[in-house]
Coordinates of C-alpha atoms and ligand atoms in Angstrom, one line a residue:
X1 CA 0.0 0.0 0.0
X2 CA 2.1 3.5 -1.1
X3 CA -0.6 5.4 0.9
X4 CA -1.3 8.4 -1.6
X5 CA -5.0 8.3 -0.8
X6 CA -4.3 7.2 3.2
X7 CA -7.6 7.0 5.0
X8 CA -9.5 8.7 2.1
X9 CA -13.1 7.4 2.9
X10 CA -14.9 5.9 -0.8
X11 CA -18.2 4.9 -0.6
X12 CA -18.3 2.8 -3.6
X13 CA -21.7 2.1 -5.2
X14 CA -22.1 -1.5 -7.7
X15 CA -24.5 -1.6 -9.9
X16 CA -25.6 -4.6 -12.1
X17 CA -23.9 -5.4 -15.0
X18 CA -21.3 -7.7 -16.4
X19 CA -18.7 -4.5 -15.2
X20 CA -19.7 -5.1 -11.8
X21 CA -16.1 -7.5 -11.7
X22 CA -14.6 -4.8 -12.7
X23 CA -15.2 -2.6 -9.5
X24 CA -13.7 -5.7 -7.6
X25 CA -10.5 -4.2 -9.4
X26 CA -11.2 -0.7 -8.9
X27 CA -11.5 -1.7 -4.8
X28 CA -7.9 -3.5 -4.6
X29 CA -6.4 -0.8 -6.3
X30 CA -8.2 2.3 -4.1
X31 CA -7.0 -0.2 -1.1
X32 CA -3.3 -0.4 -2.8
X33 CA -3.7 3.5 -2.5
X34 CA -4.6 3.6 1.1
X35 CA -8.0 4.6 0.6
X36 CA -10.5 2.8 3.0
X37 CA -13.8 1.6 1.0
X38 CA -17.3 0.7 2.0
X39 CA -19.2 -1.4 -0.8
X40 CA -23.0 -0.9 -1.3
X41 CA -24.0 -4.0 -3.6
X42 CA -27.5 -3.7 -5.6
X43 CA -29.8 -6.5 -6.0
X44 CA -28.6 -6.2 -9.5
X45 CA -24.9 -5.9 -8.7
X46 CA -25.5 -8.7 -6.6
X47 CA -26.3 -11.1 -9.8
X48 CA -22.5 -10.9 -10.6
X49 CA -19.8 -10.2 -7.9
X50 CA -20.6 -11.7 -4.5
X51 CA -20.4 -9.4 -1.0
X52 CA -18.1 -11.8 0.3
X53 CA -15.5 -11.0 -2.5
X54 CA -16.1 -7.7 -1.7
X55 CA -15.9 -7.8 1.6
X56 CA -12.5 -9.7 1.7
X57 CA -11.0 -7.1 -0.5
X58 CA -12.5 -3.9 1.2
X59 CA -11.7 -5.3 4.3
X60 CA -14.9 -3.6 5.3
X61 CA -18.4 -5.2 5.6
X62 CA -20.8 -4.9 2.4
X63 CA -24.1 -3.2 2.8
X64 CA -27.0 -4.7 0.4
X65 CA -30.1 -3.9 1.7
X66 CA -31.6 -0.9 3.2
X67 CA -33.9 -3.1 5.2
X68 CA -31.1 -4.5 7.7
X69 CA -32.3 -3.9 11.1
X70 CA -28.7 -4.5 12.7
X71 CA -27.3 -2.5 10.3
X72 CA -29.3 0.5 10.4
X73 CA -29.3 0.7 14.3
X74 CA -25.3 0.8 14.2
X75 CA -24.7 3.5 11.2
X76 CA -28.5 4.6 9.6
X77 CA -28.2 5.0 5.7
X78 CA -28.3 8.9 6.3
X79 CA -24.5 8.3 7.8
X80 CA -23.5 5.8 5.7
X81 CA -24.1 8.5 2.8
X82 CA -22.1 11.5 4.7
X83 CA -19.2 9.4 6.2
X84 CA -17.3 9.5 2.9
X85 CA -15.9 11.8 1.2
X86 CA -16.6 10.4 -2.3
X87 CA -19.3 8.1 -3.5
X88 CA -18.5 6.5 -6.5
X89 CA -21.2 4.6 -8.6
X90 CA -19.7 2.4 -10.7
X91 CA -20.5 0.7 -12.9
X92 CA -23.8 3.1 -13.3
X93 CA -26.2 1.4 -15.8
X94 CA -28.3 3.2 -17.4
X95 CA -31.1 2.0 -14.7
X96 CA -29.1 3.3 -11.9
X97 CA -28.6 6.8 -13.4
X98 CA -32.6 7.0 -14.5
X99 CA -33.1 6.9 -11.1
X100 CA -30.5 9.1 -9.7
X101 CA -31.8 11.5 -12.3
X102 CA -35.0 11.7 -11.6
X103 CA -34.2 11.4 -7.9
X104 CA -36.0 8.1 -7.2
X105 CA -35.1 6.4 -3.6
X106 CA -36.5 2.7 -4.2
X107 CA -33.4 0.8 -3.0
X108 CA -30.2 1.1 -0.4
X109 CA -27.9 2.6 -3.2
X110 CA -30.4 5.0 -4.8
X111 CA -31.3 6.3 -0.9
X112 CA -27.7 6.8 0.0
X113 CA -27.4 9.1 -3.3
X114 CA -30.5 11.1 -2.4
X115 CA -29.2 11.7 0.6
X116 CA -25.3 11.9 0.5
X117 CA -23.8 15.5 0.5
X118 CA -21.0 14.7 -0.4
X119 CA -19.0 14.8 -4.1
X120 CA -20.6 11.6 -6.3
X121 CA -18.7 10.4 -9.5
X122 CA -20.6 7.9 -12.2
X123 CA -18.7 5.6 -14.1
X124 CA -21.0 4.4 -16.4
X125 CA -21.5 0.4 -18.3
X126 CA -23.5 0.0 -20.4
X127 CA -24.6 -1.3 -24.2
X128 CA -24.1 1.4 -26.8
X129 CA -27.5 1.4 -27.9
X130 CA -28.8 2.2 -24.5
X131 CA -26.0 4.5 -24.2
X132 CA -27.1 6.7 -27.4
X133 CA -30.5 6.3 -26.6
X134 CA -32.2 9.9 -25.6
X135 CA -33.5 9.0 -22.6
X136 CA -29.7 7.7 -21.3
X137 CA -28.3 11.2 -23.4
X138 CA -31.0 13.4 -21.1
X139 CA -30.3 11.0 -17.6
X140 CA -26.3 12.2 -17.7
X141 CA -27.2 15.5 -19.1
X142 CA -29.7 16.1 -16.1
X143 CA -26.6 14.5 -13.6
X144 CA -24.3 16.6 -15.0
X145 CA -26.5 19.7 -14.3
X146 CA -26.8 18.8 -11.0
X147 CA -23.2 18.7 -10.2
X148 CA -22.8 14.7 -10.4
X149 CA -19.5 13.7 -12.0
X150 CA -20.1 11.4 -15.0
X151 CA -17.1 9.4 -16.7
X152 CA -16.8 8.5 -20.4
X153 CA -17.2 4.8 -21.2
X154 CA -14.6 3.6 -23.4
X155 CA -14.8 2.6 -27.1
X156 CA -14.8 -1.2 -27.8
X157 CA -15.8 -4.8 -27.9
X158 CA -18.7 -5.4 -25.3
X159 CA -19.5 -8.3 -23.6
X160 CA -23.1 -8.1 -25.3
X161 CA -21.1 -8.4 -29.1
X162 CA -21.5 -5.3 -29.8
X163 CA -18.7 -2.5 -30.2
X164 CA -18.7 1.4 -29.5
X165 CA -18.8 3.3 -26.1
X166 CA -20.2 2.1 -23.3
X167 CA -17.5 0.1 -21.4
X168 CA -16.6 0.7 -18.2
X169 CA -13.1 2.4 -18.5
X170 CA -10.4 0.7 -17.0
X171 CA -9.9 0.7 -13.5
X172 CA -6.3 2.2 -13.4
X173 CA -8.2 5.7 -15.0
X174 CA -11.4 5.4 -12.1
X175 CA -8.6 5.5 -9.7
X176 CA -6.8 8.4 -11.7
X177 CA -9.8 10.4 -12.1
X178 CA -11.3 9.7 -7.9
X179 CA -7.5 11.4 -7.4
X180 CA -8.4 14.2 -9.0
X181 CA -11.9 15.0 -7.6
X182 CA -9.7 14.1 -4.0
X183 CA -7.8 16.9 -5.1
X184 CA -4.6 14.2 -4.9
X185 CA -3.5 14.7 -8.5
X186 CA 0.2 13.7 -6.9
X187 CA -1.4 9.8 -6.8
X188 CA -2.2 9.8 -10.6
X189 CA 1.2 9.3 -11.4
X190 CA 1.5 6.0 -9.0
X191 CA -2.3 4.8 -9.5
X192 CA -0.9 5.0 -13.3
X193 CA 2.0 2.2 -12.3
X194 CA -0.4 0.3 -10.1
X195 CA 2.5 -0.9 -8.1
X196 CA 3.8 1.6 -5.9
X197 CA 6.9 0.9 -7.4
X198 CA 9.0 4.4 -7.8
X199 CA 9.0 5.5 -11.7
X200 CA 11.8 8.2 -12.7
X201 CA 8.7 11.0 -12.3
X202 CA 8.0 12.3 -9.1
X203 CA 4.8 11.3 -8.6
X204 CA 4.7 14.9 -6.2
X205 CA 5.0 16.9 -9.8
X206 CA 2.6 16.7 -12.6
X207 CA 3.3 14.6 -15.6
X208 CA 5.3 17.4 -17.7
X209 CA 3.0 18.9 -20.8
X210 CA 3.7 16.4 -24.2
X211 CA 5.9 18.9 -26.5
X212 CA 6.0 21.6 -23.7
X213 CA 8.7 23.9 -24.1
X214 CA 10.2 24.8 -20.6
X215 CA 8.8 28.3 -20.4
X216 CA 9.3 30.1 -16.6
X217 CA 6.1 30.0 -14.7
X218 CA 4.4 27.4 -17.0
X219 CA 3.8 24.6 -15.5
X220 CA 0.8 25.5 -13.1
X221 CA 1.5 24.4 -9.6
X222 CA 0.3 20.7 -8.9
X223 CA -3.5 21.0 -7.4
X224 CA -3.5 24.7 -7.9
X225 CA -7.0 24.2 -9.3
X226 CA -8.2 21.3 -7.0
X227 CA -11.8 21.4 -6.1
X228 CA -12.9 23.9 -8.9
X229 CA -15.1 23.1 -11.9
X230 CA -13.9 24.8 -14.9
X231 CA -16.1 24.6 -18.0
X232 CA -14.7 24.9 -21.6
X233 CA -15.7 25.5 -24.7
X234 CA -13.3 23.8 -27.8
X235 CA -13.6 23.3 -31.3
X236 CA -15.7 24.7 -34.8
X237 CA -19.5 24.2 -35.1
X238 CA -21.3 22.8 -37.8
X239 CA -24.7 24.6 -39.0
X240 CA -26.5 22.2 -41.1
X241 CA -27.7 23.6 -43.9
X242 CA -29.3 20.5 -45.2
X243 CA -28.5 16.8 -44.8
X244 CA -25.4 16.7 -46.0
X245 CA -23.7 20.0 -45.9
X246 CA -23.2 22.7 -43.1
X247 CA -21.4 25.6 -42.5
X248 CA -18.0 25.6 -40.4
X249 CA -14.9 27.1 -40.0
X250 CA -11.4 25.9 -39.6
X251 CA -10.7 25.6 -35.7
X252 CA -9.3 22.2 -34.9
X253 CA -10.2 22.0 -31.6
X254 CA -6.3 21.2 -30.1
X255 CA -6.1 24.7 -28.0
X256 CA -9.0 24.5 -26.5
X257 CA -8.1 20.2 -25.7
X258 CA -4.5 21.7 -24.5
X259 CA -6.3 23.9 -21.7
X260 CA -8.8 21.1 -20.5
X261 CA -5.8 18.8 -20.3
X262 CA -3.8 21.4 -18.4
X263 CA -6.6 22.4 -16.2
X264 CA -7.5 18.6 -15.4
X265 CA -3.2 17.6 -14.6
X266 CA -4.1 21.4 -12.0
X267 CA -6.5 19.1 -10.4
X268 CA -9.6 20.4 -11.9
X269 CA -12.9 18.8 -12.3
X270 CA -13.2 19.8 -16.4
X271 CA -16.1 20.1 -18.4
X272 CA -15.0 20.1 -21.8
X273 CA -18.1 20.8 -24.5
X274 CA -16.5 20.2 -28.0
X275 CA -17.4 20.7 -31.2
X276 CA -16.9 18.3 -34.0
X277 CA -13.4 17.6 -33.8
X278 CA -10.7 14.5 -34.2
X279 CA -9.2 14.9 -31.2
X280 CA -8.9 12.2 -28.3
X281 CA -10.4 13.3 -24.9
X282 CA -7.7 14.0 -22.5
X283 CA -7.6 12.3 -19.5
X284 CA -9.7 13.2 -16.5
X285 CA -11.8 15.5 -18.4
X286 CA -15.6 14.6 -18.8
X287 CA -16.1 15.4 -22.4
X288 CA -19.5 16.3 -24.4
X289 CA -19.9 16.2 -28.1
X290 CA -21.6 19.0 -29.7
X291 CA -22.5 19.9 -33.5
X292 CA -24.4 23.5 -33.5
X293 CA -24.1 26.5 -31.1
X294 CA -27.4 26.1 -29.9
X295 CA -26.3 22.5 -28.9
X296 CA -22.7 24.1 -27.3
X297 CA -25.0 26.9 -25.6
X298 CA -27.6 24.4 -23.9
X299 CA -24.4 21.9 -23.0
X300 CA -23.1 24.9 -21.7
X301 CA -25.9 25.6 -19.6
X302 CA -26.4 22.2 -18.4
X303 CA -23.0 21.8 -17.3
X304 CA -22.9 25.2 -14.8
X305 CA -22.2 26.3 -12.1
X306 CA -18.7 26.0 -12.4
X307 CA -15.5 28.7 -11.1
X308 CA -14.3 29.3 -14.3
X309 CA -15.5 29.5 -18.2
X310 CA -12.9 29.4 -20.9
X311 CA -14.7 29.7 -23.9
X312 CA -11.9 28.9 -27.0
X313 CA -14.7 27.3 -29.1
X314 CA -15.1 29.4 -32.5
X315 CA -18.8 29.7 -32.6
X316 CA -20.4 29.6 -35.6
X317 CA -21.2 33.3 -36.0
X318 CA -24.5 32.2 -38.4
X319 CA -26.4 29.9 -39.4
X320 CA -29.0 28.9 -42.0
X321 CA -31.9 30.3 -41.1
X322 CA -34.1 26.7 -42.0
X323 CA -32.6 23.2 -42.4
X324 CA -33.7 21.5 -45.6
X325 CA -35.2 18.2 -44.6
X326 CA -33.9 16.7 -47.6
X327 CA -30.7 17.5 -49.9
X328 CA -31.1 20.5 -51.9
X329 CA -30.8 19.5 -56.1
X330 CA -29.0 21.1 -58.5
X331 CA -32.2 21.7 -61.3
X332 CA -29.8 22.5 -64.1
X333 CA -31.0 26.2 -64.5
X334 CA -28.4 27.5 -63.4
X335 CA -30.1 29.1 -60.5
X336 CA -28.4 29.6 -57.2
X337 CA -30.7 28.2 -54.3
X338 CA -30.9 31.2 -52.1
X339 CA -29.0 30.8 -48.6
X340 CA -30.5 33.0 -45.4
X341 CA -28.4 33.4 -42.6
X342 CA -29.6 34.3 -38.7
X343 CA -27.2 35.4 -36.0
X344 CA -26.4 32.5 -33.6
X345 CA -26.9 32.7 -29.6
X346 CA -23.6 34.4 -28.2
X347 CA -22.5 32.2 -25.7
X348 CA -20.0 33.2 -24.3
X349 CA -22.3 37.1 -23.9
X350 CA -25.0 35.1 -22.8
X351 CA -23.2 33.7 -20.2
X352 CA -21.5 37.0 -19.0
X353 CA -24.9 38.0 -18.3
X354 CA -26.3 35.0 -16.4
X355 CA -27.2 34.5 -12.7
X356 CA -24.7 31.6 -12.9
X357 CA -21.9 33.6 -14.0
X358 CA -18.3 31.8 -13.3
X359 CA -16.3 33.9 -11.0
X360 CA -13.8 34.3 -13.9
X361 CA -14.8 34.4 -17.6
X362 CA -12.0 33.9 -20.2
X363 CA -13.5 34.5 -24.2
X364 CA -10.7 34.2 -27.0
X365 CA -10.4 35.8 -30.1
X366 CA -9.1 34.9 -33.0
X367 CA -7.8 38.0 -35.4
X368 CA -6.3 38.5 -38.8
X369 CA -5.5 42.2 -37.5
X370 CA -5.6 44.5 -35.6
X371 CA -5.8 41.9 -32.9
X372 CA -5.5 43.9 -29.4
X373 CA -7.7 46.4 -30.5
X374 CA -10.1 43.8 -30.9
X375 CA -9.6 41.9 -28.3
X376 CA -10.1 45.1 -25.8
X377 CA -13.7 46.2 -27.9
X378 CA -14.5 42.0 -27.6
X379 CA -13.8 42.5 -23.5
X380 CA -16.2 45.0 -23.0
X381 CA -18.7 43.9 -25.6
X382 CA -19.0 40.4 -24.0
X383 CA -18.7 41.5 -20.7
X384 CA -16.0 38.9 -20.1
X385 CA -13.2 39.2 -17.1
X386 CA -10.2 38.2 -20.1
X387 CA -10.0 38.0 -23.8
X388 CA -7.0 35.6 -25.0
X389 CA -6.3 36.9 -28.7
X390 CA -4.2 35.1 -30.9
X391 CA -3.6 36.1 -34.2
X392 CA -4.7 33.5 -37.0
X393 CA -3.1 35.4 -40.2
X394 CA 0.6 34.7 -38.5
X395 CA -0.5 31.0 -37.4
X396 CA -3.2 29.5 -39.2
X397 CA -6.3 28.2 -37.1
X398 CA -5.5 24.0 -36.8
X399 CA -1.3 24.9 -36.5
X400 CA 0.5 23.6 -33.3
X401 CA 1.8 26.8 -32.3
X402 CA 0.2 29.9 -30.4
X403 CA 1.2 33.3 -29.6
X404 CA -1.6 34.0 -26.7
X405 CA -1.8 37.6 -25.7
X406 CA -4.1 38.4 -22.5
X407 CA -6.1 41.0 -22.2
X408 CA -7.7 42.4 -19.0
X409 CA -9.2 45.3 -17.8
X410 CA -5.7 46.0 -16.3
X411 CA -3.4 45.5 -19.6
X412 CA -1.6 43.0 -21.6
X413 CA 0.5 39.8 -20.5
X414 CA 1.7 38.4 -24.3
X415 CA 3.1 35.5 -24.1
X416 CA 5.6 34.2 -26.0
X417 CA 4.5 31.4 -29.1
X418 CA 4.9 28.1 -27.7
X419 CA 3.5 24.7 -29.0
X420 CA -0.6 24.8 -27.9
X421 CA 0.2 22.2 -24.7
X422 CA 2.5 24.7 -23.2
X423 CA 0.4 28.0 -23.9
X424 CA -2.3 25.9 -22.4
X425 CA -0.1 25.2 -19.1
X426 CA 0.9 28.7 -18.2
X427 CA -2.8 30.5 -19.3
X428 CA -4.2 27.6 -16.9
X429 CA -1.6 28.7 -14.0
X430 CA -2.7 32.5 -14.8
X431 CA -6.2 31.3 -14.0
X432 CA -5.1 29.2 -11.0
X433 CA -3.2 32.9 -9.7
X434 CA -6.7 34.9 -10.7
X435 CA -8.9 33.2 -8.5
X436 CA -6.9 32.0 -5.8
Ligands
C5P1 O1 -17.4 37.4 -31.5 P1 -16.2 36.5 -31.6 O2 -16.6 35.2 -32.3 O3 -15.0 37.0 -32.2 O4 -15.8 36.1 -30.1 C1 -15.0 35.1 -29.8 C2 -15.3 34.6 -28.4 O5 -16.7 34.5 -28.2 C3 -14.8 33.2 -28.1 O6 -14.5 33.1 -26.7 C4 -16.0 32.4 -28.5 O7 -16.0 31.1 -27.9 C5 -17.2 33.2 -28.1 N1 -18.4 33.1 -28.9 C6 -19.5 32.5 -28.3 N2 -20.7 32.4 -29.0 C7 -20.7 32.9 -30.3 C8 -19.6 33.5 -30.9 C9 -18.4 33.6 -30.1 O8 -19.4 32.1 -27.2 N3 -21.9 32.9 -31.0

């Protein structure tokens, strides 16, 4: 046991599915870590790992039932649900999180997450069909709204035959990302290993930034953002004009990735709302997929409160003002089908103005000219605390490199160009500074 989560208190939730072995994993290696874990098995759960196999590797007893008399005299389900200082459902079916969702008590587990007040992270399993469906897409998006932590299943073979997301993601990442929301991004590193042997990084120090050039003052300070939710914005839209074309733009989505990955290594809990993009979710971020700007505005919505908004996404300025149902012919004539644009929501305005405001808002703005002059107009017009202008005639929008100038109220702070991971890492310790 290397102790990096010593006498961290997990109240670990199973759920029923084929996963549910998984979690017998997920509690050796949280016990490898020092943390001390409390099983609640559903009936479900139940159906395929035992309580006595969790028992013997929690080394604690297993609650089943909130209908055990000798239980609830000794620690009532109220204190089972407060003692911990995580609750951790996984694997969440689809089932489970309907009825966390809609705030249904009908069983042990589902009581203990009414009633817990305590940080609660889903790691959902579940068949990619019943992941896609609407009802699942609505569950997590109502979760996320109200503050629940909600993985991303990996992309694979299923045990059902099938293949696309909706596997439980492997064990070593649960214990990475229950690290992070324990504000102990110093056991990533080790959880990583899953030996507590010692590996040439100190696991004390962040992983360094992939391609990072060592810039003073750019590496944000290990758990400088721990316990804050920062919400960003990354990536093009697409406005469908009918079913097979749309209107974009040529952001490739890789800043806006950089600064979730740097914010998530500061030990932030990241919401990362993308637009269509080819780009890999970095780890410990909860990631949702996007296609319009009312899409992007509504995820963004869904996914406050949070402490901080860094919105790099390039919006779709416009879009068409109807959506053919079907393609729209050629007829030969020679006539050019007329195309009618309307002004998109302004998110990151719209946000600026809401009740739910972040504590610091950071827009960015990409220029061909003139850009600090328009990047101080953009900070008063959007209301926002910090505009981050970069200038896409010198580097084109999809490059690697960035030359990030801040602007505030107070002045400038360029920065020098640096490869997109390393901007990333010293505007995220610049954030970690602002709301300290
Ligand atoms: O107005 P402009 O697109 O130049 O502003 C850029 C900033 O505003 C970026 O932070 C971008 O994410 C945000 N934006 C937005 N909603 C829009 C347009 C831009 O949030 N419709």
């Amino acid at each position: 046991m290397n102790g990096t989560m010593n006498s961290r208190r997990i109240l670990l939730i199973i759920g029923g599915g084929i996963a549910a072995y998984k979690a017998c994993e997920l509690v050796r290696l949280l016990r490898k870590q020092g943390a001390d874990v409390t099983c609640v098995l559903t009936e479900g759960g139940a159906h395929f790992v035992t309580a006595m196999t969790l028992a013997a590797l929690s080394e604690n007893p297993v609650h089943t039932t909130l209908w055990d008399l000798k239980n609830e005299v000794e620690m009532g389900h109220i204190q089972l649900s407060r003692q911990a200082d995580l609750v951790v459902v996984c694997p969440a079916t689809a089932d489970l999180m309907a009825r966390m969702a809609g705030g249904i008590a009908n069983d042990l587990a589902t009581t203990l997450l009414l009633a817990t007040d305590k940080p609660v992270l889903a790691v959902p399993a579940m068949n990619v069909r019943m992941w896609h469906h609407p009802a699942t897409v609505r569950n997590i998006a109502t979760l996320r709204g109200d503050g629940v932590s909600v993985m991303e299943p990996d992309d694979g073979a299923m045990a059902c035959g099938e293949f696309g997301p909706g596997r439980l993601p492997e064990p070593i990442a649960i214990v990475e990302e229950i690290a992070r929301m324990l504000g102990l991004c110093a056991s990533t590193s080790s959880a990583r290993s899953g030996s507590g042997e010692s590996t040439d990084h100190d696991p004390a120090r962040p992983e360094p930034v992939e391609g990072a050039e060592p810039v003073e003052g750019a590496e944000p300070v290990e758990g400088c953002l721990a316990g804050k939710h920062v919400l960003i914005t990354a990536g093009p839209t697409h406005e469908p004009i009918d079913p097979v074309r749309y209107i974009a733009n040529r952001s490739s989505g890789k800043q806006g990735f950089a600064i979730a990955a740097a914010a998530a290594r500061a030990g932030a809990r990241v919401t990362l709302i993308a637009g269509p993009v080819n780009l890999d979710t970095p780890q410990g971020v909860t990631r949702i997929d996007v296609e319009t700007a009312r899409q992007m505005s509504a995820a963004v919505e869904a996914a406050l409160p949070a402490d901080v908004a860094i919105m790099v996404a390039a919006v779709a300025d416009w879009r068409s003002a109807g959506e053919a149902a079907q393609k729209i012919k050629k007829d030969g004539s020679g006539q050019v089908p007329p195309l009618q644009l309307v002004e998109n929501p302004d998110i990151l305005a719209s946000l600026c103005q809401s009740d739910r405001r972040p504590a610091l808002v950071v827009g960015f703005a990409a220029e061909t000219n003139d850009v600090l002059d328009h990047a101080r107009a953009k900070l008063l017009r959007k209301g926002a605390d910090w505009i981050v202008a970069n200038d896409v005639a010198t580097h084109a929008m999809g490059g690697e490199i960035n030359g990030l100038h801040i602007v505030t109220a107070a002045g400038v702070e360029s920065l020098p160009e640096l490869p997109k991971a390393a901007a990333a890492a010293a505007l995220i310790e610049r954030i970690a500074d602002a709301i300290a």
